[in-house]
Amino acid sequence: MSDRGTCESDVKVHYYFAYGSNMNAARMQARVGDTRRMLSARLVGWRLYFDKASRVDGIAHANVRKEEGEHVEGVLYELTHPAQIRDMDPFENHPDEYCRQVEWVDTADGPLAAWVYVALPEKTGSGRLPAREYLGHLLAGRAFLSSAYFERLSAQRCIDSLGDDALRSLGISRTTPG
């Protein structure tokens, strides 16, 4: 197992924990291909933030930070093979913007070691909000989230007025889930 807080690249882990836009199964499939299965999971002792700088000024991507007493819900993907996680690295800008590290997540099958992308501190800041279309990708994971967590996500303030060019630079669109 890796040390917490370090970027690892060659550890053999069969799971990836998605808490952001990759909770959208269509987006995930478009990025890395098929996975074996999807599970509900919780990253305990962490909290979800929208503080990761994007390519569009003032717009945020999801991030997690350690915070006692909190948890982040998401989708746990069982990868077809451990190296499949490398296919996700370019989309997460690992290791330049997000650090890929191994953390334990809680599932109905018990605790499992999973890859988690955590934004580098120098790439985060306050005063940002997600685009409405970006948040839609998180909400697509509804079947894997508790009702309370889904409602909290649904209530997240967003930016609604982005144009098509800005959305395209973020890698999202108004019409396609991937």
Backbone as JSON Lines, residues from 0, in Angstrom:
{"i":0,"aa":"M","n":[0.84,-1.18,0.0],"ca":[0.0,0.0,0.0],"c":[0.88,1.24,0.0]}
{"i":1,"aa":"S","n":[0.45,2.28,-0.65],"ca":[1.25,3.5,-0.71],"c":[1.12,4.3,0.58]}
{"i":2,"aa":"D","n":[2.07,5.18,0.79],"ca":[1.94,6.12,1.89],"c":[0.87,7.12,1.52]}
{"i":3,"aa":"R","n":[0.05,7.5,2.48],"ca":[-0.97,8.5,2.19],"c":[-0.31,9.81,1.81]}
{"i":4,"aa":"G","n":[-0.92,10.47,0.83],"ca":[-0.45,11.78,0.44],"c":[0.69,11.78,-0.56]}
{"i":5,"aa":"T","n":[1.08,10.63,-1.06],"ca":[2.13,10.61,-2.07],"c":[1.54,10.18,-3.4]}
{"i":6,"aa":"C","n":[2.1,10.72,-4.47],"ca":[1.66,10.32,-5.8],"c":[2.33,9.01,-6.15]}
{"i":7,"aa":"E","n":[1.53,8.01,-6.42],"ca":[2.03,6.69,-6.81],"c":[1.61,6.43,-8.24]}
{"i":8,"aa":"S","n":[2.41,5.69,-8.96],"ca":[2.04,5.36,-10.33],"c":[2.09,3.88,-10.64]}
{"i":9,"aa":"D","n":[2.88,3.11,-9.93],"ca":[3.1,1.73,-10.32],"c":[2.55,0.7,-9.33]}
{"i":10,"aa":"V","n":[1.75,1.11,-8.37],"ca":[1.15,0.18,-7.43],"c":[0.03,-0.57,-8.15]}
{"i":11,"aa":"K","n":[-0.11,-1.86,-7.9],"ca":[-1.16,-2.65,-8.55],"c":[-2.42,-2.65,-7.71]}
{"i":12,"aa":"V","n":[-3.37,-1.83,-8.1],"ca":[-4.65,-1.71,-7.42],"c":[-5.73,-1.92,-8.47]}
{"i":13,"aa":"H","n":[-6.77,-2.65,-8.13],"ca":[-7.81,-3.02,-9.08],"c":[-9.05,-2.13,-9.04]}
{"i":14,"aa":"Y","n":[-9.04,-1.07,-8.21],"ca":[-10.22,-0.24,-8.06],"c":[-9.88,1.23,-8.23]}
{"i":15,"aa":"Y","n":[-10.86,1.97,-8.75],"ca":[-10.76,3.43,-8.89],"c":[-12.01,4.04,-8.27]}
{"i":16,"aa":"F","n":[-11.81,4.98,-7.35],"ca":[-12.92,5.66,-6.68],"c":[-13.17,6.99,-7.37]}
{"i":17,"aa":"A","n":[-14.36,7.13,-7.97],"ca":[-14.76,8.37,-8.65],"c":[-15.71,9.14,-7.76]}
{"i":18,"aa":"Y","n":[-15.38,10.39,-7.49],"ca":[-16.24,11.27,-6.69],"c":[-16.67,12.48,-7.49]}
{"i":19,"aa":"G","n":[-16.1,12.67,-8.67],"ca":[-16.39,13.83,-9.52],"c":[-17.13,13.41,-10.77]}
{"i":20,"aa":"S","n":[-16.76,14.0,-11.89],"ca":[-17.5,13.78,-13.13],"c":[-17.43,12.34,-13.62]}
{"i":21,"aa":"N","n":[-16.47,11.57,-13.15],"ca":[-16.38,10.17,-13.58],"c":[-17.41,9.29,-12.87]}
{"i":22,"aa":"M","n":[-18.26,9.87,-12.02],"ca":[-19.39,9.1,-11.51],"c":[-20.39,8.83,-12.64]}
{"i":23,"aa":"N","n":[-20.28,9.56,-13.72],"ca":[-21.09,9.32,-14.91],"c":[-20.48,8.12,-15.63]}
{"i":24,"aa":"A","n":[-21.17,6.99,-15.62],"ca":[-20.65,5.75,-16.2],"c":[-20.33,5.9,-17.69]}
{"i":25,"aa":"A","n":[-21.11,6.68,-18.41],"ca":[-20.84,6.88,-19.85],"c":[-19.54,7.64,-20.05]}
{"i":26,"aa":"R","n":[-19.28,8.62,-19.22],"ca":[-18.03,9.39,-19.3],"c":[-16.85,8.48,-18.98]}
{"i":27,"aa":"M","n":[-16.99,7.69,-17.93],"ca":[-15.92,6.79,-17.53],"c":[-15.63,5.77,-18.63]}
{"i":28,"aa":"Q","n":[-16.67,5.21,-19.2],"ca":[-16.5,4.21,-20.25],"c":[-15.82,4.82,-21.48]}
{"i":29,"aa":"A","n":[-16.17,6.05,-21.82],"ca":[-15.54,6.74,-22.95],"c":[-14.06,6.99,-22.7]}
{"i":30,"aa":"R","n":[-13.7,7.15,-21.45],"ca":[-12.3,7.46,-21.1],"c":[-11.41,6.23,-20.98]}
{"i":31,"aa":"V","n":[-11.91,5.16,-20.38],"ca":[-11.04,4.01,-20.11],"c":[-11.56,2.69,-20.65]}
{"i":32,"aa":"G","n":[-12.73,2.7,-21.25],"ca":[-13.31,1.45,-21.74],"c":[-14.1,0.74,-20.66]}
{"i":33,"aa":"D","n":[-14.33,-0.53,-20.87],"ca":[-15.14,-1.32,-19.94],"c":[-14.42,-1.53,-18.61]}
{"i":34,"aa":"T","n":[-15.23,-1.62,-17.56],"ca":[-14.74,-2.01,-16.24],"c":[-15.54,-3.25,-15.83]}
{"i":35,"aa":"R","n":[-15.05,-3.95,-14.82],"ca":[-15.72,-5.19,-14.41],"c":[-17.07,-4.93,-13.74]}
{"i":36,"aa":"R","n":[-17.1,-3.97,-12.82],"ca":[-18.34,-3.66,-12.11],"c":[-18.21,-2.32,-11.43]}
{"i":37,"aa":"M","n":[-19.36,-1.84,-10.94],"ca":[-19.44,-0.57,-10.23],"c":[-20.09,-0.83,-8.88]}
{"i":38,"aa":"L","n":[-19.57,-0.18,-7.84],"ca":[-20.08,-0.32,-6.49],"c":[-20.26,1.05,-5.85]}
{"i":39,"aa":"S","n":[-21.15,1.14,-4.88],"ca":[-21.22,2.32,-4.03],"c":[-20.04,2.27,-3.07]}
{"i":40,"aa":"A","n":[-19.45,3.42,-2.8],"ca":[-18.31,3.46,-1.88],"c":[-18.28,4.8,-1.15]}
{"i":41,"aa":"R","n":[-17.6,4.77,0.0],"ca":[-17.43,5.98,0.82],"c":[-15.96,6.13,1.19]}
{"i":42,"aa":"L","n":[-15.46,7.33,0.99],"ca":[-14.11,7.7,1.39],"c":[-14.26,8.43,2.73]}
{"i":43,"aa":"V","n":[-13.98,7.72,3.82],"ca":[-14.23,8.24,5.17],"c":[-13.04,9.07,5.63]}
{"i":44,"aa":"G","n":[-13.36,10.2,6.3],"ca":[-12.33,11.1,6.77],"c":[-11.9,12.11,5.73]}
{"i":45,"aa":"W","n":[-12.7,12.26,4.69],"ca":[-12.45,13.2,3.6],"c":[-13.74,13.97,3.32]}
{"i":46,"aa":"R","n":[-13.6,15.11,2.65],"ca":[-14.76,15.93,2.28],"c":[-14.62,16.39,0.84]}
{"i":47,"aa":"L","n":[-15.75,16.47,0.15],"ca":[-15.79,16.96,-1.23],"c":[-15.76,18.48,-1.25]}
{"i":48,"aa":"Y","n":[-14.93,19.02,-2.13],"ca":[-14.86,20.46,-2.36],"c":[-14.9,20.71,-3.86]}
{"i":49,"aa":"F","n":[-15.35,21.87,-4.23],"ca":[-15.25,22.35,-5.61],"c":[-14.25,23.5,-5.57]}
{"i":50,"aa":"D","n":[-12.97,23.13,-5.51],"ca":[-11.93,24.14,-5.36],"c":[-10.76,23.95,-6.33]}
{"i":51,"aa":"K","n":[-10.84,22.95,-7.2],"ca":[-9.77,22.7,-8.15],"c":[-9.95,23.63,-9.35]}
{"i":52,"aa":"A","n":[-8.94,24.42,-9.64],"ca":[-9.0,25.34,-10.77],"c":[-9.18,24.58,-12.08]}
{"i":53,"aa":"S","n":[-9.99,25.13,-12.95],"ca":[-10.19,24.53,-14.27],"c":[-9.52,25.44,-15.31]}
{"i":54,"aa":"R","n":[-9.71,25.11,-16.58],"ca":[-9.15,25.93,-17.67],"c":[-9.93,27.22,-17.86]}
{"i":55,"aa":"V","n":[-11.12,27.32,-17.25],"ca":[-11.95,28.51,-17.36],"c":[-11.91,29.24,-16.02]}
{"i":56,"aa":"D","n":[-11.52,30.49,-16.04],"ca":[-11.37,31.28,-14.82],"c":[-12.66,31.27,-14.0]}
{"i":57,"aa":"G","n":[-12.53,30.98,-12.7],"ca":[-13.66,30.99,-11.78],"c":[-14.47,29.7,-11.74]}
{"i":58,"aa":"I","n":[-14.16,28.76,-12.63],"ca":[-14.9,27.49,-12.68],"c":[-14.09,26.42,-11.96]}
{"i":59,"aa":"A","n":[-14.78,25.6,-11.18],"ca":[-14.13,24.59,-10.35],"c":[-14.42,23.18,-10.84]}
{"i":60,"aa":"H","n":[-13.47,22.31,-10.54],"ca":[-13.67,20.87,-10.64],"c":[-13.7,20.32,-9.22]}
{"i":61,"aa":"A","n":[-14.18,19.11,-9.07],"ca":[-14.27,18.47,-7.76],"c":[-12.89,18.08,-7.25]}
{"i":62,"aa":"N","n":[-12.78,18.06,-5.94],"ca":[-11.56,17.67,-5.25],"c":[-11.97,17.11,-3.89]}
{"i":63,"aa":"V","n":[-11.09,16.34,-3.29],"ca":[-11.31,15.87,-1.93],"c":[-10.15,16.29,-1.06]}
{"i":64,"aa":"R","n":[-10.48,16.59,0.18],"ca":[-9.47,16.93,1.18],"c":[-9.8,16.19,2.47]}
{"i":65,"aa":"K","n":[-8.74,15.82,3.2],"ca":[-8.94,15.14,4.48],"c":[-9.67,16.06,5.43]}
{"i":66,"aa":"E","n":[-10.69,15.49,6.09],"ca":[-11.44,16.24,7.09],"c":[-12.13,15.24,8.01]}
{"i":67,"aa":"E","n":[-11.69,15.21,9.25],"ca":[-12.25,14.28,10.23],"c":[-13.75,14.46,10.36]}
{"i":68,"aa":"G","n":[-14.44,13.34,10.52],"ca":[-15.88,13.37,10.73],"c":[-16.69,13.5,9.45]}
{"i":69,"aa":"E","n":[-16.04,13.6,8.32],"ca":[-16.73,13.74,7.03],"c":[-16.54,12.48,6.2]}
{"i":70,"aa":"H","n":[-17.24,12.43,5.08],"ca":[-17.04,11.35,4.11],"c":[-17.47,11.83,2.73]}
{"i":71,"aa":"V","n":[-16.93,11.19,1.74],"ca":[-17.27,11.46,0.34],"c":[-17.86,10.19,-0.23]}
{"i":72,"aa":"E","n":[-19.01,10.29,-0.86],"ca":[-19.62,9.15,-1.52],"c":[-19.28,9.2,-3.0]}
{"i":73,"aa":"G","n":[-19.22,8.01,-3.6],"ca":[-18.92,7.96,-5.01],"c":[-19.1,6.58,-5.59]}
{"i":74,"aa":"V","n":[-18.59,6.43,-6.8],"ca":[-18.69,5.18,-7.54],"c":[-17.31,4.52,-7.55]}
{"i":75,"aa":"L","n":[-17.28,3.27,-7.13],"ca":[-16.05,2.5,-7.16],"c":[-16.1,1.59,-8.39]}
{"i":76,"aa":"Y","n":[-15.13,1.79,-9.27],"ca":[-15.03,0.97,-10.48],"c":[-13.99,-0.11,-10.25]}
{"i":77,"aa":"E","n":[-14.37,-1.36,-10.53],"ca":[-13.38,-2.43,-10.54],"c":[-12.79,-2.46,-11.95]}
{"i":78,"aa":"L","n":[-11.5,-2.2,-12.04],"ca":[-10.82,-2.14,-13.32],"c":[-10.64,-3.53,-13.91]}
{"i":79,"aa":"T","n":[-10.55,-3.62,-15.22],"ca":[-10.33,-4.91,-15.86],"c":[-8.92,-5.42,-15.61]}
{"i":80,"aa":"H","n":[-7.98,-4.51,-15.4],"ca":[-6.59,-4.85,-15.06],"c":[-5.97,-3.62,-14.39]}
{"i":81,"aa":"P","n":[-5.0,-3.8,-13.5],"ca":[-4.47,-2.66,-12.74],"c":[-3.93,-1.52,-13.6]}
{"i":82,"aa":"A","n":[-3.33,-1.81,-14.75],"ca":[-2.74,-0.76,-15.59],"c":[-3.8,0.12,-16.25]}
{"i":83,"aa":"Q","n":[-5.05,-0.28,-16.22],"ca":[-6.12,0.51,-16.85],"c":[-6.21,1.91,-16.24]}
{"i":84,"aa":"I","n":[-5.81,2.07,-15.0],"ca":[-5.88,3.39,-14.35],"c":[-5.04,4.41,-15.11]}
{"i":85,"aa":"R","n":[-3.98,3.97,-15.76],"ca":[-3.13,4.91,-16.51],"c":[-3.9,5.6,-17.64]}
{"i":86,"aa":"D","n":[-4.94,4.95,-18.14],"ca":[-5.76,5.57,-19.18],"c":[-6.5,6.79,-18.65]}
{"i":87,"aa":"M","n":[-6.71,6.84,-17.35],"ca":[-7.4,7.98,-16.74],"c":[-6.45,9.16,-16.48]}
{"i":88,"aa":"D","n":[-5.17,8.89,-16.33],"ca":[-4.21,9.94,-15.96],"c":[-4.26,11.19,-16.84]}
{"i":89,"aa":"P","n":[-4.32,11.08,-18.17],"ca":[-4.36,12.31,-18.98],"c":[-5.62,13.15,-18.72]}
{"i":90,"aa":"F","n":[-6.73,12.51,-18.41],"ca":[-7.97,13.24,-18.15],"c":[-7.92,13.96,-16.8]}
{"i":91,"aa":"E","n":[-7.16,13.4,-15.87],"ca":[-7.03,13.99,-14.54],"c":[-5.76,14.83,-14.41]}
{"i":92,"aa":"N","n":[-5.02,14.92,-15.49],"ca":[-3.76,15.69,-15.49],"c":[-2.84,15.26,-14.36]}
{"i":93,"aa":"H","n":[-2.72,13.94,-14.2],"ca":[-1.79,13.37,-13.22],"c":[-0.42,13.26,-13.88]}
{"i":94,"aa":"P","n":[0.63,13.71,-13.26],"ca":[0.78,14.19,-11.88],"c":[0.85,15.71,-11.76]}
{"i":95,"aa":"D","n":[0.5,16.45,-12.81],"ca":[0.68,17.9,-12.81],"c":[-0.39,18.68,-12.05]}
{"i":96,"aa":"E","n":[-1.63,18.16,-12.03],"ca":[-2.71,18.87,-11.36],"c":[-3.39,18.03,-10.27]}
{"i":97,"aa":"Y","n":[-3.51,16.74,-10.53],"ca":[-4.04,15.81,-9.53],"c":[-2.98,14.76,-9.24]}
{"i":98,"aa":"C","n":[-2.9,14.35,-7.99],"ca":[-2.03,13.27,-7.56],"c":[-2.89,12.02,-7.46]}
{"i":99,"aa":"R","n":[-2.45,10.95,-8.08],"ca":[-3.17,9.68,-7.97],"c":[-2.55,8.9,-6.82]}
{"i":100,"aa":"Q","n":[-3.37,8.6,-5.81],"ca":[-2.87,7.91,-4.63],"c":[-3.85,6.81,-4.21]}
{"i":101,"aa":"V","n":[-3.35,5.89,-3.43],"ca":[-4.16,4.78,-2.94],"c":[-4.74,5.14,-1.57]}
{"i":102,"aa":"E","n":[-6.05,4.97,-1.44],"ca":[-6.76,5.19,-0.18],"c":[-7.72,4.03,0.02]}
{"i":103,"aa":"W","n":[-8.15,3.84,1.25],"ca":[-9.14,2.82,1.58],"c":[-10.53,3.42,1.47]}
{"i":104,"aa":"V","n":[-11.45,2.7,0.82],"ca":[-12.84,3.11,0.74],"c":[-13.7,2.02,1.35]}
{"i":105,"aa":"D","n":[-14.81,2.42,1.94],"ca":[-15.75,1.47,2.52],"c":[-16.8,1.09,1.48]}
{"i":106,"aa":"T","n":[-17.08,-0.21,1.38],"ca":[-18.1,-0.72,0.47],"c":[-18.92,-1.78,1.2]}
{"i":107,"aa":"A","n":[-19.99,-2.23,0.57],"ca":[-20.78,-3.32,1.13],"c":[-19.96,-4.61,1.19]}
{"i":108,"aa":"D","n":[-18.91,-4.71,0.37],"ca":[-18.01,-5.87,0.37],"c":[-16.88,-5.72,1.4]}
{"i":109,"aa":"G","n":[-16.9,-4.65,2.17],"ca":[-15.83,-4.36,3.12],"c":[-14.88,-3.32,2.57]}
{"i":110,"aa":"P","n":[-13.84,-2.96,3.33],"ca":[-12.9,-1.94,2.86],"c":[-12.05,-2.46,1.7]}
{"i":111,"aa":"L","n":[-11.85,-1.59,0.72],"ca":[-11.04,-1.93,-0.44],"c":[-10.05,-0.8,-0.73]}
{"i":112,"aa":"A","n":[-8.87,-1.14,-1.19],"ca":[-7.88,-0.15,-1.6],"c":[-8.23,0.33,-3.01]}
{"i":113,"aa":"A","n":[-8.23,1.63,-3.2],"ca":[-8.63,2.2,-4.49],"c":[-7.79,3.41,-4.84]}
{"i":114,"aa":"W","n":[-7.64,3.63,-6.13],"ca":[-7.01,4.86,-6.59],"c":[-7.96,6.02,-6.37]}
{"i":115,"aa":"V","n":[-7.42,7.13,-5.9],"ca":[-8.18,8.36,-5.72],"c":[-7.3,9.5,-6.25]}
{"i":116,"aa":"Y","n":[-7.9,10.37,-7.05],"ca":[-7.19,11.55,-7.53],"c":[-7.46,12.71,-6.58]}
{"i":117,"aa":"V","n":[-6.38,13.33,-6.08],"ca":[-6.47,14.45,-5.15],"c":[-5.74,15.63,-5.78]}
{"i":118,"aa":"A","n":[-6.39,16.77,-5.85],"ca":[-5.78,17.94,-6.48],"c":[-4.57,18.4,-5.67]}
{"i":119,"aa":"L","n":[-3.54,18.81,-6.39],"ca":[-2.37,19.38,-5.74],"c":[-2.78,20.7,-5.09]}
{"i":120,"aa":"P","n":[-2.31,20.98,-3.87],"ca":[-2.74,22.19,-3.17],"c":[-2.55,23.47,-3.97]}
{"i":121,"aa":"E","n":[-1.48,23.56,-4.75],"ca":[-1.23,24.78,-5.52],"c":[-2.2,24.94,-6.69]}
{"i":122,"aa":"K","n":[-3.01,23.93,-6.97],"ca":[-4.01,24.0,-8.04],"c":[-5.41,24.26,-7.5]}
{"i":123,"aa":"T","n":[-5.52,24.54,-6.2],"ca":[-6.82,24.77,-5.58],"c":[-6.92,26.2,-5.06]}
{"i":124,"aa":"G","n":[-8.14,26.61,-4.79],"ca":[-8.38,27.92,-4.22],"c":[-9.87,28.13,-4.01]}
{"i":125,"aa":"S","n":[-10.2,29.15,-3.27],"ca":[-11.6,29.44,-2.97],"c":[-12.2,30.34,-4.04]}
{"i":126,"aa":"G","n":[-13.5,30.53,-3.96],"ca":[-14.19,31.45,-4.86],"c":[-14.55,30.87,-6.21]}
{"i":127,"aa":"R","n":[-14.5,29.57,-6.35],"ca":[-14.85,28.93,-7.62],"c":[-16.14,28.13,-7.44]}
{"i":128,"aa":"L","n":[-16.85,27.94,-8.55],"ca":[-18.06,27.12,-8.57],"c":[-18.0,26.2,-9.78]}
{"i":129,"aa":"P","n":[-18.64,25.03,-9.69],"ca":[-18.68,24.16,-10.87],"c":[-19.68,24.67,-11.91]}
{"i":130,"aa":"A","n":[-19.46,24.29,-13.15],"ca":[-20.45,24.55,-14.2],"c":[-21.63,23.6,-13.98]}
{"i":131,"aa":"R","n":[-22.82,24.05,-14.29],"ca":[-24.03,23.23,-14.13],"c":[-23.88,21.9,-14.88]}
{"i":132,"aa":"E","n":[-23.32,21.93,-16.09],"ca":[-23.15,20.71,-16.89],"c":[-22.16,19.76,-16.24]}
{"i":133,"aa":"Y","n":[-21.12,20.3,-15.61],"ca":[-20.15,19.46,-14.9],"c":[-20.84,18.77,-13.72]}
{"i":134,"aa":"L","n":[-21.61,19.51,-12.95],"ca":[-22.31,18.93,-11.81],"c":[-23.25,17.81,-12.27]}
{"i":135,"aa":"G","n":[-23.81,17.96,-13.46],"ca":[-24.68,16.92,-13.99],"c":[-23.99,15.56,-14.08]}
{"i":136,"aa":"H","n":[-22.69,15.56,-14.35],"ca":[-21.94,14.3,-14.39],"c":[-21.88,13.66,-13.01]}
{"i":137,"aa":"L","n":[-21.72,14.47,-11.97],"ca":[-21.72,13.92,-10.61],"c":[-23.09,13.35,-10.27]}
{"i":138,"aa":"L","n":[-24.12,14.08,-10.63],"ca":[-25.48,13.64,-10.32],"c":[-25.87,12.38,-11.08]}
{"i":139,"aa":"A","n":[-25.17,12.08,-12.17],"ca":[-25.43,10.85,-12.93],"c":[-25.09,9.61,-12.11]}
{"i":140,"aa":"G","n":[-24.35,9.77,-11.03],"ca":[-24.02,8.65,-10.15],"c":[-25.07,8.38,-9.09]}
{"i":141,"aa":"R","n":[-26.24,8.94,-9.23],"ca":[-27.3,8.87,-8.23],"c":[-27.54,7.47,-7.67]}
{"i":142,"aa":"A","n":[-27.54,6.46,-8.51],"ca":[-27.84,5.09,-8.06],"c":[-26.82,4.58,-7.04]}
{"i":143,"aa":"F","n":[-25.67,5.23,-6.95],"ca":[-24.59,4.78,-6.06],"c":[-24.45,5.67,-4.83]}
{"i":144,"aa":"L","n":[-25.32,6.67,-4.7],"ca":[-25.23,7.64,-3.62],"c":[-26.43,7.52,-2.69]}
{"i":145,"aa":"S","n":[-26.21,7.88,-1.42],"ca":[-27.35,7.94,-0.5],"c":[-28.24,9.11,-0.91]}
{"i":146,"aa":"S","n":[-29.49,9.06,-0.5],"ca":[-30.42,10.15,-0.82],"c":[-29.93,11.47,-0.27]}
{"i":147,"aa":"A","n":[-29.43,11.46,0.96],"ca":[-28.96,12.69,1.6],"c":[-27.77,13.28,0.85]}
{"i":148,"aa":"Y","n":[-26.84,12.43,0.44],"ca":[-25.66,12.92,-0.28],"c":[-26.07,13.46,-1.65]}
{"i":149,"aa":"F","n":[-26.96,12.74,-2.34],"ca":[-27.44,13.21,-3.63],"c":[-28.12,14.57,-3.5]}
{"i":150,"aa":"E","n":[-28.94,14.73,-2.48],"ca":[-29.62,16.02,-2.26],"c":[-28.62,17.13,-1.99]}
{"i":151,"aa":"R","n":[-27.59,16.83,-1.23],"ca":[-26.55,17.84,-0.96],"c":[-25.85,18.24,-2.26]}
{"i":152,"aa":"L","n":[-25.51,17.26,-3.09],"ca":[-24.91,17.57,-4.39],"c":[-25.86,18.4,-5.26]}
{"i":153,"aa":"S","n":[-27.13,18.03,-5.27],"ca":[-28.12,18.73,-6.09],"c":[-28.26,20.19,-5.69]}
{"i":154,"aa":"A","n":[-28.01,20.48,-4.42],"ca":[-28.15,21.85,-3.92],"c":[-26.89,22.7,-4.15]}
{"i":155,"aa":"Q","n":[-25.84,22.11,-4.69],"ca":[-24.59,22.83,-4.92],"c":[-24.82,24.02,-5.86]}
{"i":156,"aa":"R","n":[-24.36,25.19,-5.46],"ca":[-24.42,26.36,-6.34],"c":[-23.53,26.13,-7.55]}
{"i":157,"aa":"C","n":[-23.99,26.59,-8.71],"ca":[-23.27,26.37,-9.97],"c":[-23.28,27.62,-10.82]}
{"i":158,"aa":"I","n":[-22.44,27.59,-11.83],"ca":[-22.44,28.62,-12.87],"c":[-23.31,28.08,-14.02]}
{"i":159,"aa":"D","n":[-24.33,28.84,-14.4],"ca":[-25.26,28.4,-15.43],"c":[-25.04,29.05,-16.79]}
{"i":160,"aa":"S","n":[-24.18,30.04,-16.86],"ca":[-24.13,30.86,-18.06],"c":[-22.91,30.64,-18.95]}
{"i":161,"aa":"L","n":[-22.28,29.49,-18.87],"ca":[-21.11,29.25,-19.71],"c":[-21.53,29.0,-21.16]}
{"i":162,"aa":"G","n":[-20.75,29.55,-22.06],"ca":[-21.0,29.33,-23.49],"c":[-20.43,28.0,-23.94]}
{"i":163,"aa":"D","n":[-20.76,27.62,-25.15],"ca":[-20.32,26.34,-25.69],"c":[-18.8,26.25,-25.77]}
{"i":164,"aa":"D","n":[-18.11,27.33,-26.11],"ca":[-16.65,27.3,-26.19],"c":[-16.02,27.04,-24.83]}
{"i":165,"aa":"A","n":[-16.55,27.69,-23.79],"ca":[-16.03,27.48,-22.44],"c":[-16.28,26.04,-21.99]}
{"i":166,"aa":"L","n":[-17.46,25.53,-22.26],"ca":[-17.76,24.15,-21.9],"c":[-16.85,23.17,-22.64]}
{"i":167,"aa":"R","n":[-16.62,23.43,-23.91],"ca":[-15.75,22.58,-24.71],"c":[-14.34,22.57,-24.13]}
{"i":168,"aa":"S","n":[-13.86,23.72,-23.67],"ca":[-12.51,23.78,-23.08],"c":[-12.45,23.02,-21.76]}
{"i":169,"aa":"L","n":[-13.61,22.83,-21.11],"ca":[-13.68,22.05,-19.88],"c":[-13.86,20.55,-20.17]}
{"i":170,"aa":"G","n":[-14.07,20.22,-21.44],"ca":[-14.26,18.82,-21.8],"c":[-15.66,18.32,-21.56]}
{"i":171,"aa":"I","n":[-16.65,19.23,-21.54],"ca":[-18.05,18.84,-21.34],"c":[-18.93,19.56,-22.37]}
{"i":172,"aa":"S","n":[-20.15,19.06,-22.52],"ca":[-21.09,19.71,-23.42],"c":[-22.47,19.68,-22.8]}
{"i":173,"aa":"R","n":[-23.37,20.4,-23.41],"ca":[-24.74,20.43,-22.89],"c":[-25.52,19.17,-23.26]}
{"i":174,"aa":"T","n":[-25.07,18.45,-24.28],"ca":[-25.91,17.39,-24.82],"c":[-25.39,15.98,-24.62]}
{"i":175,"aa":"T","n":[-24.09,15.79,-24.41],"ca":[-23.58,14.43,-24.32],"c":[-23.09,14.11,-22.92]}
{"i":176,"aa":"P","n":[-23.34,12.9,-22.44],"ca":[-22.91,12.53,-21.09],"c":[-21.42,12.26,-20.99]}
{"i":177,"aa":"G","n":[-20.77,11.87,-22.05],"ca":[-19.34,11.53,-22.0],"c":[-18.49,12.71,-22.08]}
